[in-house]
mmCIF file of C-alpha atoms in Angstrom:
data_model
loop_
_atom_site.group_PDB
_atom_site.id
_atom_site.type_symbol
_atom_site.label_atom_id
_atom_site.label_comp_id
_atom_site.label_asym_id
_atom_site.label_seq_id
_atom_site.Cartn_x
_atom_site.Cartn_y
_atom_site.Cartn_z
ATOM 1 C CA UNK A 600 68.798 130.028 193.058
ATOM 2 C CA UNK A 601 71.979 128.834 194.248
ATOM 3 C CA UNK A 602 70.650 125.211 194.088
ATOM 4 C CA UNK A 603 69.795 125.749 190.389
ATOM 5 C CA UNK A 604 73.318 126.834 189.549
ATOM 6 C CA UNK A 605 74.631 123.908 191.319
ATOM 7 C CA UNK A 606 72.546 121.609 189.299
ATOM 8 C CA UNK A 607 73.457 123.412 186.103
ATOM 9 C CA UNK A 608 77.181 122.983 186.761
ATOM 10 C CA UNK A 609 76.580 119.330 187.690
ATOM 11 C CA UNK A 610 74.822 118.645 184.394
ATOM 12 C CA UNK A 611 77.633 120.432 182.420
ATOM 13 C CA UNK A 612 80.131 118.118 184.152
ATOM 14 C CA UNK A 613 77.926 115.208 183.351
ATOM 15 C CA UNK A 614 77.644 116.196 179.730
ATOM 16 C CA UNK A 615 81.419 116.689 179.453
ATOM 17 C CA UNK A 616 81.972 113.268 181.042
ATOM 18 C CA UNK A 617 79.475 111.570 178.863
ATOM 19 C CA UNK A 618 81.121 113.240 175.726
ATOM 20 C CA UNK A 619 84.641 112.208 176.942
ATOM 21 C CA UNK A 620 83.484 108.690 177.395
ATOM 22 C CA UNK A 621 81.771 108.612 174.062
ATOM 23 C CA UNK A 622 84.939 109.866 172.213
ATOM 24 C CA UNK A 623 87.038 107.222 174.129
ATOM 25 C CA UNK A 624 84.594 104.591 173.134
ATOM 26 C CA UNK A 625 84.625 105.686 169.441
ATOM 27 C CA UNK A 626 88.395 105.803 169.455
ATOM 28 C CA UNK A 627 88.574 102.188 170.776
ATOM 29 C CA UNK A 628 86.013 101.004 168.116
ATOM 30 C CA UNK A 629 88.070 102.746 165.337
ATOM 31 C CA UNK A 630 91.192 101.051 166.525
ATOM 32 C CA UNK A 631 89.508 97.644 166.701
ATOM 33 C CA UNK A 632 88.173 98.183 163.125
ATOM 34 C CA UNK A 633 91.686 99.192 161.928
ATOM 35 C CA UNK A 634 93.108 96.056 163.516
ATOM 36 C CA UNK A 635 90.725 93.849 161.516
ATOM 37 C CA UNK A 636 92.086 95.132 158.170
ATOM 38 C CA UNK A 637 94.847 92.886 156.811
ATOM 39 C CA UNK A 638 98.346 94.606 156.768
ATOM 40 C CA UNK A 639 98.768 94.394 153.002
ATOM 41 C CA UNK A 640 95.729 96.687 152.425
ATOM 42 C CA UNK A 641 97.226 99.416 154.647
ATOM 43 C CA UNK A 642 100.908 99.181 153.189
ATOM 44 C CA UNK A 643 100.249 102.456 151.244
ATOM 45 C CA UNK A 644 100.881 104.518 154.394
ATOM 46 C CA UNK A 645 104.481 104.766 155.692
ATOM 47 C CA UNK A 646 103.269 106.303 158.927
ATOM 48 C CA UNK A 647 100.334 105.303 160.919
ATOM 49 C CA UNK A 648 97.196 106.306 158.997
ATOM 50 C CA UNK A 649 94.875 108.969 160.433
ATOM 51 C CA UNK A 650 91.436 107.851 161.893
ATOM 52 C CA UNK A 651 89.762 109.197 158.650
ATOM 53 C CA UNK A 652 92.239 107.202 156.495
ATOM 54 C CA UNK A 653 91.569 104.048 158.615
ATOM 55 C CA UNK A 654 87.877 104.331 158.145
ATOM 56 C CA UNK A 655 88.477 104.943 154.323
ATOM 57 C CA UNK A 656 90.653 101.666 154.280
ATOM 58 C CA UNK A 657 87.988 99.783 156.167
ATOM 59 C CA UNK A 658 85.217 100.957 153.752
ATOM 60 C CA UNK A 659 87.441 99.895 150.661
ATOM 61 C CA UNK A 660 88.281 96.540 152.263
ATOM 62 C CA UNK A 661 84.622 95.848 153.170
ATOM 63 C CA UNK A 662 83.559 96.751 149.555
ATOM 64 C CA UNK A 663 86.258 94.405 148.248
ATOM 65 C CA UNK A 664 85.100 91.601 150.479
ATOM 66 C CA UNK A 665 81.499 92.120 149.361
ATOM 67 C CA UNK A 666 82.417 92.063 145.694
ATOM 68 C CA UNK A 667 84.464 88.850 146.458
ATOM 69 C CA UNK A 668 81.499 87.261 148.071
ATOM 70 C CA UNK A 669 79.164 88.283 145.143
ATOM 71 C CA UNK A 670 81.601 86.767 142.755
ATOM 72 C CA UNK A 671 81.960 83.458 144.736
ATOM 73 C CA UNK A 672 78.189 83.196 144.978
ATOM 74 C CA UNK A 673 77.906 83.737 141.265
ATOM 75 C CA UNK A 674 80.623 81.235 140.666
ATOM 76 C CA UNK A 675 78.956 78.622 143.040
ATOM 77 C CA UNK A 676 75.643 79.050 141.132
ATOM 78 C CA UNK A 677 77.500 78.464 137.878
ATOM 79 C CA UNK A 678 79.236 75.382 139.179
ATOM 80 C CA UNK A 679 76.002 74.064 140.623
ATOM 81 C CA UNK A 680 74.313 74.587 137.257
ATOM 82 C CA UNK A 681 77.161 72.769 135.588
ATOM 83 C CA UNK A 682 76.849 69.848 138.203
ATOM 84 C CA UNK A 683 73.118 69.391 137.458
ATOM 85 C CA UNK A 684 73.694 69.428 133.674
ATOM 86 C CA UNK A 685 76.686 67.062 133.429
ATOM 87 C CA UNK A 686 76.447 63.395 132.693
ATOM 88 C CA UNK A 687 79.617 61.295 132.131
ATOM 89 C CA UNK A 688 79.489 58.676 129.279
ATOM 90 C CA UNK A 689 81.243 55.393 129.164
ATOM 91 C CA UNK A 690 84.357 56.996 127.632
ATOM 92 C CA UNK A 691 84.914 59.322 130.512
ATOM 93 C CA UNK A 692 83.697 62.451 128.653
ATOM 94 C CA UNK A 693 81.322 64.895 130.400
ATOM 95 C CA UNK A 694 78.298 65.687 128.239
ATOM 96 C CA UNK A 695 76.836 69.050 129.344
ATOM 97 C CA UNK A 696 73.045 69.157 128.956
ATOM 98 C CA UNK A 697 72.864 65.457 128.022
ATOM 99 C CA UNK A 698 70.127 63.197 129.294
ATOM 100 C CA UNK A 699 71.263 60.274 131.433
ATOM 101 C CA UNK A 700 70.622 56.734 130.354
ATOM 102 C CA UNK A 701 70.272 55.277 126.862
ATOM 103 C CA UNK A 702 69.348 58.665 125.378
ATOM 104 C CA UNK A 703 72.711 60.026 126.252
ATOM 105 C CA UNK A 704 74.519 58.549 123.431
ATOM 106 C CA UNK A 705 71.933 59.558 120.866
ATOM 107 C CA UNK A 706 71.666 63.169 121.814
ATOM 108 C CA UNK A 707 73.593 65.117 119.224
ATOM 109 C CA UNK A 708 73.253 68.753 120.542
ATOM 110 C CA UNK A 709 75.194 68.160 123.748
ATOM 111 C CA UNK A 710 78.293 70.111 124.556
ATOM 112 C CA UNK A 711 81.140 67.525 125.102
ATOM 113 C CA UNK A 712 83.808 68.373 127.550
ATOM 114 C CA UNK A 713 86.797 66.173 128.248
ATOM 115 C CA UNK A 714 87.777 65.192 131.765
ATOM 116 C CA UNK A 715 89.581 66.586 133.726
ATOM 117 C CA UNK A 716 88.184 70.113 133.626
ATOM 118 C CA UNK A 717 90.507 72.855 134.914
ATOM 119 C CA UNK A 718 89.301 76.304 135.693
ATOM 120 C CA UNK A 719 91.381 79.054 137.335
ATOM 121 C CA UNK A 720 89.651 82.332 138.563
ATOM 122 C CA UNK A 721 91.726 85.204 139.814
ATOM 123 C CA UNK A 722 90.590 87.766 142.470
ATOM 124 C CA UNK A 723 92.084 90.794 144.005
ATOM 125 C CA UNK A 724 94.528 89.112 146.443
ATOM 126 C CA UNK A 725 94.136 85.430 145.442
ATOM 127 C CA UNK A 726 92.653 82.796 143.176
ATOM 128 C CA UNK A 727 90.266 79.882 143.038
ATOM 129 C CA UNK A 728 91.178 76.625 141.397
ATOM 130 C CA UNK A 729 88.322 74.346 140.218
ATOM 131 C CA UNK A 730 89.070 70.837 139.089
ATOM 132 C CA UNK A 731 86.600 68.316 137.837
ATOM 133 C CA UNK A 732 87.747 64.674 137.138
ATOM 134 C CA UNK A 733 86.342 61.258 136.786
ATOM 135 C CA UNK A 734 86.620 58.424 139.317
ATOM 136 C CA UNK A 735 89.283 56.835 137.089
ATOM 137 C CA UNK A 736 91.527 59.821 137.013
ATOM 138 C CA UNK A 737 91.988 61.462 140.515
ATOM 139 C CA UNK A 738 93.984 64.537 141.194
ATOM 140 C CA UNK A 739 96.379 64.260 144.041
ATOM 141 C CA UNK A 740 95.413 67.228 146.139
ATOM 142 C CA UNK A 741 98.790 67.517 147.836
ATOM 143 C CA UNK A 742 100.422 68.003 144.379
ATOM 144 C CA UNK A 743 98.069 70.805 143.472
ATOM 145 C CA UNK A 744 98.727 72.455 146.839
ATOM 146 C CA UNK A 745 102.424 71.975 146.399
ATOM 147 C CA UNK A 746 102.184 73.510 142.969
ATOM 148 C CA UNK A 747 100.241 76.551 144.286
ATOM 149 C CA UNK A 748 102.817 76.914 147.141
ATOM 150 C CA UNK A 749 105.794 76.905 144.751
ATOM 151 C CA UNK A 750 104.157 79.627 142.642
ATOM 152 C CA UNK A 751 103.750 81.960 145.620
ATOM 153 C CA UNK A 752 100.238 81.223 146.807
ATOM 154 C CA UNK A 753 99.156 80.197 150.250
ATOM 155 C CA UNK A 754 96.142 77.811 150.267
ATOM 156 C CA UNK A 755 93.323 79.018 152.506
ATOM 157 C CA UNK A 756 90.715 76.413 151.903
ATOM 158 C CA UNK A 757 90.195 73.139 149.899
ATOM 159 C CA UNK A 758 87.045 71.176 149.266
ATOM 160 C CA UNK A 759 86.344 68.008 147.590
ATOM 161 C CA UNK A 760 82.944 66.575 146.708
ATOM 162 C CA UNK A 761 81.907 63.455 144.713
ATOM 163 C CA UNK A 762 78.650 63.591 142.724
ATOM 164 C CA UNK A 763 77.978 60.497 140.825
ATOM 165 C CA UNK A 764 81.047 59.505 138.903
ATOM 166 C CA UNK A 765 82.706 63.020 139.100
ATOM 167 C CA UNK A 766 85.013 64.442 141.714
ATOM 168 C CA UNK A 767 84.952 68.187 142.105
ATOM 169 C CA UNK A 768 87.884 70.005 143.823
ATOM 170 C CA UNK A 769 87.818 73.594 144.714
ATOM 171 C CA UNK A 770 90.881 75.335 146.227
ATOM 172 C CA UNK A 771 91.108 78.900 147.407
ATOM 173 C CA UNK A 772 94.559 80.466 147.790
ATOM 174 C CA UNK A 773 95.903 83.958 148.703
ATOM 175 C CA UNK A 774 98.945 85.655 147.367
ATOM 176 C CA UNK A 775 101.745 85.389 149.950
ATOM 177 C CA UNK A 776 103.624 88.560 148.769
ATOM 178 C CA UNK A 777 101.156 91.079 147.299
ATOM 179 C CA UNK A 778 103.818 92.984 145.390
ATOM 180 C CA UNK A 779 105.098 89.904 143.500
ATOM 181 C CA UNK A 780 101.643 88.447 142.653
ATOM 182 C CA UNK A 781 100.927 85.148 141.010
ATOM 183 C CA UNK A 782 101.429 84.252 137.256
ATOM 184 C CA UNK A 783 98.237 82.440 136.568
ATOM 185 C CA UNK A 784 99.198 81.281 133.000
ATOM 186 C CA UNK A 785 102.096 79.399 134.446
ATOM 187 C CA UNK A 786 99.905 77.867 137.074
ATOM 188 C CA UNK A 787 97.421 76.734 134.530
ATOM 189 C CA UNK A 788 100.156 75.292 132.344
ATOM 190 C CA UNK A 789 101.516 73.305 135.310
ATOM 191 C CA UNK A 790 98.005 72.075 136.288
ATOM 192 C CA UNK A 791 97.493 70.891 132.672
ATOM 193 C CA UNK A 792 100.796 69.001 132.911
ATOM 194 C CA UNK A 793 99.734 67.513 136.196
ATOM 195 C CA UNK A 794 96.425 66.449 134.725
ATOM 196 C CA UNK A 795 98.186 64.738 131.815
ATOM 197 C CA UNK A 796 100.272 62.451 134.089
#
């Protein structure tokens, strides 16, 4: 019987050690998760947030990222649809839904969009600038990036692709100071001024 009690005490100690190690491991994982959240998402807490608050912040942040990804996928699909429907005529005008070739000029139901096309989409902590121009009128990317920087945005990524005789620019930027934000109407106005030059 003494042997059984010895094994029982040993198994109790093993269980306590396993539980302590599990708690240490979970604490380390929670700390790692909290370190992945950008600082501007946890500015609502003056002191260090509790573990439950950190998990809530992570959940909110992941949900925002997922919504952002879904929005970007939707936006990409819209732009890809526009790309497939666009034909530029000899006057530098994009005809959406037009047929390429000799029928392009006779088609009367096409939506006509003048180049350049400028679109600005705002997200939670940043914005996306989409520019479509012809080969004859090119945007100077550094001018657009400088403009965004002057308005308080930090460019995260920029991509350029040429399809046919159109150049597609997509620029993603984040707000540098979250409290101040970005005035998109002023950015749009300056982009139009830049396009007119």
